[in-house]
Short mmCIF file of C-alpha atoms in Angstrom, two decimals:
data_model
loop_
_atom_site.label_atom_id
_atom_site.label_comp_id
_atom_site.label_asym_id
_atom_site.label_seq_id
_atom_site.Cartn_x
_atom_site.Cartn_y
_atom_site.Cartn_z
CA UNK A 18 -176.69 -98.70 -180.16
CA UNK A 19 -175.42 -95.15 -180.47
CA UNK A 20 -173.86 -94.61 -183.92
CA UNK A 21 -170.70 -93.31 -182.22
CA UNK A 22 -170.29 -96.50 -180.19
CA UNK A 23 -167.81 -98.91 -181.78
CA UNK A 24 -168.43 -102.64 -181.88
CA UNK A 25 -165.55 -104.13 -179.89
CA UNK A 26 -166.69 -107.73 -180.37
CA UNK A 27 -163.55 -109.77 -181.16
CA UNK A 28 -163.37 -111.45 -184.56
CA UNK A 29 -161.73 -114.82 -184.98
CA UNK A 30 -159.49 -115.80 -187.91
CA UNK A 31 -162.23 -117.82 -189.56
CA UNK A 32 -164.45 -114.75 -189.71
CA UNK A 33 -161.67 -112.59 -191.17
CA UNK A 34 -160.80 -115.20 -193.81
CA UNK A 35 -164.32 -115.86 -195.07
CA UNK A 36 -164.70 -115.59 -198.90
CA UNK A 37 -165.94 -112.38 -200.47
CA UNK A 38 -169.62 -111.93 -201.20
CA UNK A 39 -170.88 -112.82 -204.69
CA UNK A 40 -171.18 -109.14 -205.64
CA UNK A 41 -167.49 -108.59 -204.86
CA UNK A 42 -166.52 -111.69 -206.80
CA UNK A 43 -168.53 -110.52 -209.80
CA UNK A 44 -166.84 -107.13 -209.63
CA UNK A 45 -163.41 -108.78 -209.59
CA UNK A 46 -164.29 -110.97 -212.60
CA UNK A 47 -165.61 -107.94 -214.46
CA UNK A 48 -162.42 -105.98 -213.75
CA UNK A 49 -160.33 -108.88 -215.00
CA UNK A 50 -162.33 -109.03 -218.25
CA UNK A 51 -161.93 -105.28 -218.81
CA UNK A 52 -158.20 -105.52 -218.14
CA UNK A 53 -157.95 -108.33 -220.66
CA UNK A 54 -159.80 -106.32 -223.29
CA UNK A 55 -157.56 -103.29 -222.70
CA UNK A 56 -154.45 -105.46 -222.97
CA UNK A 57 -155.75 -106.94 -226.20
CA UNK A 58 -156.46 -103.55 -227.68
CA UNK A 59 -153.02 -102.32 -226.66
CA UNK A 60 -151.47 -105.29 -228.42
CA UNK A 61 -153.36 -104.53 -231.63
CA UNK A 62 -153.17 -100.74 -231.75
CA UNK A 63 -150.25 -98.38 -231.53
CA UNK A 64 -150.06 -95.72 -228.89
CA UNK A 65 -149.08 -92.85 -231.17
CA UNK A 66 -151.83 -92.62 -233.77
CA UNK A 67 -154.06 -95.64 -233.34
CA UNK A 68 -152.52 -97.50 -236.27
CA UNK A 69 -151.94 -101.24 -235.93
CA UNK A 70 -148.62 -102.16 -234.38
CA UNK A 71 -148.07 -105.01 -236.82
CA UNK A 72 -146.54 -103.57 -239.95
CA UNK A 73 -148.50 -104.34 -243.12
CA UNK A 74 -146.94 -106.79 -245.55
CA UNK A 75 -147.48 -104.08 -248.17
CA UNK A 76 -145.19 -101.70 -246.26
CA UNK A 77 -141.89 -103.50 -245.66
CA UNK A 78 -139.33 -101.19 -244.11
CA UNK A 79 -141.79 -98.31 -243.67
CA UNK A 80 -141.79 -98.60 -239.88
CA UNK A 81 -138.02 -98.09 -239.82
CA UNK A 82 -138.41 -94.91 -241.87
CA UNK A 83 -141.17 -93.66 -239.56
CA UNK A 84 -138.95 -94.35 -236.55
CA UNK A 85 -136.31 -92.03 -238.01
CA UNK A 86 -138.92 -89.32 -238.59
CA UNK A 87 -140.50 -89.48 -235.14
CA UNK A 88 -137.83 -87.63 -233.08
CA UNK A 89 -137.67 -84.95 -235.78
CA UNK A 90 -141.35 -84.04 -235.44
CA UNK A 91 -140.85 -81.02 -233.21
CA UNK A 92 -140.83 -77.23 -233.26
CA UNK A 93 -142.88 -75.94 -236.19
CA UNK A 94 -144.24 -79.43 -236.92
CA UNK A 95 -144.62 -80.79 -233.39
CA UNK A 96 -148.24 -81.70 -234.20
CA UNK A 97 -147.15 -84.18 -236.88
CA UNK A 98 -148.46 -87.62 -235.88
CA UNK A 99 -145.94 -90.24 -237.00
CA UNK A 100 -147.34 -93.75 -237.54
CA UNK A 101 -146.10 -96.47 -235.22
CA UNK A 102 -146.80 -99.05 -237.94
CA UNK A 103 -147.42 -97.58 -241.41
CA UNK A 104 -150.33 -98.97 -243.40
CA UNK A 105 -151.17 -98.55 -247.10
CA UNK A 106 -153.70 -95.89 -247.98
CA UNK A 107 -156.76 -96.85 -250.03
CA UNK A 108 -156.95 -95.82 -253.71
CA UNK A 109 -157.25 -92.02 -253.83
CA UNK A 110 -158.09 -90.21 -257.06
CA UNK A 111 -158.16 -86.56 -258.13
CA UNK A 112 -157.63 -84.44 -261.24
CA UNK A 113 -154.79 -82.73 -263.02
CA UNK A 114 -155.17 -79.12 -264.13
CA UNK A 115 -156.43 -80.31 -267.53
CA UNK A 116 -159.21 -82.34 -265.90
CA UNK A 117 -157.69 -85.77 -266.54
CA UNK A 118 -157.89 -88.27 -263.72
CA UNK A 119 -154.93 -89.53 -261.71
CA UNK A 120 -154.31 -91.19 -258.35
CA UNK A 121 -151.70 -91.60 -255.65
CA UNK A 122 -150.62 -94.79 -257.41
CA UNK A 123 -149.13 -92.55 -260.12
CA UNK A 124 -146.57 -91.37 -257.55
CA UNK A 125 -145.30 -94.82 -256.63
CA UNK A 126 -141.53 -94.69 -256.19
CA UNK A 127 -141.67 -91.12 -254.84
CA UNK A 128 -142.34 -89.78 -251.36
CA UNK A 129 -145.39 -87.50 -251.27
CA UNK A 130 -146.68 -84.82 -248.95
CA UNK A 131 -150.41 -84.93 -249.72
CA UNK A 132 -152.17 -81.74 -248.68
CA UNK A 133 -155.90 -81.01 -248.89
CA UNK A 134 -156.87 -77.36 -249.05
CA UNK A 135 -159.61 -74.94 -250.16
CA UNK A 136 -159.77 -71.21 -250.87
CA UNK A 137 -162.48 -70.74 -248.22
CA UNK A 138 -160.13 -72.19 -245.58
CA UNK A 139 -158.10 -69.33 -244.08
CA UNK A 140 -155.37 -71.55 -242.51
CA UNK A 141 -155.03 -73.31 -245.88
CA UNK A 142 -154.41 -70.05 -247.71
CA UNK A 143 -151.80 -69.02 -245.17
CA UNK A 144 -150.05 -72.38 -245.47
CA UNK A 145 -149.76 -72.46 -249.27
CA UNK A 146 -146.63 -70.26 -249.60
CA UNK A 147 -144.73 -72.58 -247.24
CA UNK A 148 -145.82 -75.64 -249.22
CA UNK A 149 -144.77 -73.88 -252.40
CA UNK A 150 -141.32 -73.17 -250.95
CA UNK A 151 -140.95 -76.75 -249.70
CA UNK A 152 -141.63 -78.02 -253.20
CA UNK A 153 -139.14 -75.53 -254.60
CA UNK A 154 -136.45 -76.58 -252.12
CA UNK A 155 -136.91 -80.37 -252.06
CA UNK A 156 -139.22 -81.27 -254.93
CA UNK A 157 -137.89 -83.51 -257.68
CA UNK A 158 -137.70 -87.14 -258.75
CA UNK A 159 -137.75 -88.36 -255.11
CA UNK A 160 -140.36 -86.08 -253.57
CA UNK A 161 -143.39 -83.96 -254.44
CA UNK A 162 -145.85 -81.79 -252.55
CA UNK A 163 -149.24 -82.89 -253.91
CA UNK A 164 -151.63 -80.10 -252.91
CA UNK A 165 -155.19 -81.04 -253.88
CA UNK A 166 -157.80 -78.28 -253.89
CA UNK A 167 -161.31 -79.38 -252.91
CA UNK A 168 -163.34 -76.26 -253.82
CA UNK A 169 -166.59 -77.55 -255.28
CA UNK A 170 -167.07 -74.60 -257.64
CA UNK A 171 -165.47 -71.39 -258.92
CA UNK A 172 -162.30 -72.94 -260.30
CA UNK A 173 -161.38 -69.47 -261.56
CA UNK A 174 -161.15 -68.27 -257.95
CA UNK A 175 -158.68 -71.05 -257.16
CA UNK A 176 -156.50 -70.14 -260.15
CA UNK A 177 -156.64 -66.44 -259.24
CA UNK A 178 -155.55 -67.15 -255.66
CA UNK A 179 -152.59 -69.25 -256.79
CA UNK A 180 -151.55 -66.66 -259.38
CA UNK A 181 -151.94 -63.67 -257.05
CA UNK A 182 -149.84 -65.34 -254.35
CA UNK A 183 -147.20 -66.60 -256.78
CA UNK A 184 -147.79 -70.24 -255.91
CA UNK A 185 -145.79 -71.37 -258.92
CA UNK A 186 -143.99 -74.54 -257.79
CA UNK A 187 -147.01 -76.68 -256.99
CA UNK A 188 -148.82 -78.67 -259.66
CA UNK A 189 -152.50 -77.72 -259.74
CA UNK A 190 -154.42 -80.75 -258.58
CA UNK A 191 -158.10 -80.68 -257.65
CA UNK A 192 -161.02 -82.84 -256.56
CA UNK A 193 -164.26 -80.84 -256.79
CA UNK A 194 -166.19 -84.00 -255.86
CA UNK A 195 -164.44 -83.94 -252.43
CA UNK A 196 -164.26 -87.74 -252.62
CA UNK A 197 -160.62 -87.56 -251.54
CA UNK A 198 -161.69 -85.97 -248.27
CA UNK A 199 -164.12 -88.80 -247.56
CA UNK A 200 -161.45 -91.39 -248.39
CA UNK A 201 -159.15 -89.87 -245.78
CA UNK A 202 -161.99 -89.62 -243.24
CA UNK A 203 -162.54 -93.35 -243.66
CA UNK A 204 -158.91 -93.76 -242.54
CA UNK A 205 -159.44 -91.55 -239.50
CA UNK A 206 -157.89 -88.55 -241.25
CA UNK A 207 -159.24 -85.48 -242.99
CA UNK A 208 -161.44 -84.31 -240.11
CA UNK A 209 -160.77 -80.69 -241.12
CA UNK A 210 -158.72 -78.51 -243.41
CA UNK A 211 -155.90 -78.33 -244.06
CA UNK A 212 -154.97 -82.00 -243.75
CA UNK A 213 -151.49 -83.25 -244.66
CA UNK A 214 -150.26 -86.83 -245.03
CA UNK A 215 -146.68 -87.99 -245.61
CA UNK A 216 -146.76 -91.05 -247.89
CA UNK A 217 -143.73 -93.17 -248.71
CA UNK A 218 -142.59 -94.66 -252.01
CA UNK A 219 -144.78 -97.71 -251.47
CA UNK A 220 -147.96 -95.71 -250.89
CA UNK A 221 -147.88 -96.25 -247.12
CA UNK A 222 -148.82 -93.57 -244.61
CA UNK A 223 -145.81 -92.46 -242.58
CA UNK A 224 -147.35 -89.49 -240.78
CA UNK A 225 -150.30 -87.13 -240.79
CA UNK A 226 -151.23 -83.70 -239.50
CA UNK A 227 -154.56 -81.98 -238.95
CA UNK A 228 -154.20 -78.23 -239.29
CA UNK A 229 -151.59 -75.89 -240.77
CA UNK A 230 -147.83 -76.08 -240.35
CA UNK A 231 -144.76 -74.14 -241.37
CA UNK A 232 -143.73 -76.62 -244.04
CA UNK A 233 -140.80 -74.50 -245.19
CA UNK A 234 -139.17 -74.68 -241.73
CA UNK A 235 -135.94 -76.52 -241.00
CA UNK A 236 -137.87 -79.04 -238.88
CA UNK A 237 -140.25 -79.85 -241.73
CA UNK A 238 -137.41 -80.26 -244.19
CA UNK A 239 -135.60 -82.60 -241.79
CA UNK A 240 -138.69 -84.80 -241.54
CA UNK A 241 -139.18 -84.89 -245.31
CA UNK A 242 -135.51 -85.74 -245.86
CA UNK A 243 -135.82 -88.59 -243.37
CA UNK A 244 -138.94 -89.81 -245.17
CA UNK A 245 -137.25 -89.74 -248.56
CA UNK A 246 -133.86 -90.96 -247.38
CA UNK A 247 -132.15 -87.84 -248.72
#
């Protein structure tokens, strides 16, 4: 038969209603399984940052705070990723300027903007004056910018940079072991520098940002005020 000739043989209703072939049935079952998996994942994970939708028992009320922050993450800080369901961060340790050890647990009861930076990171250096101003404007008993330097050597270079640029409001925290960076990577954060994380009074992650931001902007201050309840 010529390939252009159509088969005009009439089909009866029984032929049209016959069940699909096994291959089609298998495809339909497979699609249903995939759809079920996707639905299950959607029920477990948030759509904003991949955090679990179910709020941790360790973070009561944190989701309500994050919800107030979310519409404020715009303009200069539009890249801020607000958690749909805040979760506690793991223990994170670093050093004071005198070399003594401390951790995020020491800030319990205060909202923290944790920032990881290094002198070899150009965006980090550009961001530091804004972080310094944010601390000067809003820092106090309710809030602190905790900027942790992760240079592995040449501590004198770090001090010289801070002095030369008049970064005088930020406490000088450091982690030359870079263990803090790995801790954040384990949480899906800290994939590059600078990395910033907004942490509430309970030690729960409210929001995070990869890359620099104008932290002295009105938008940034609005978000921090919402996080602290100021």
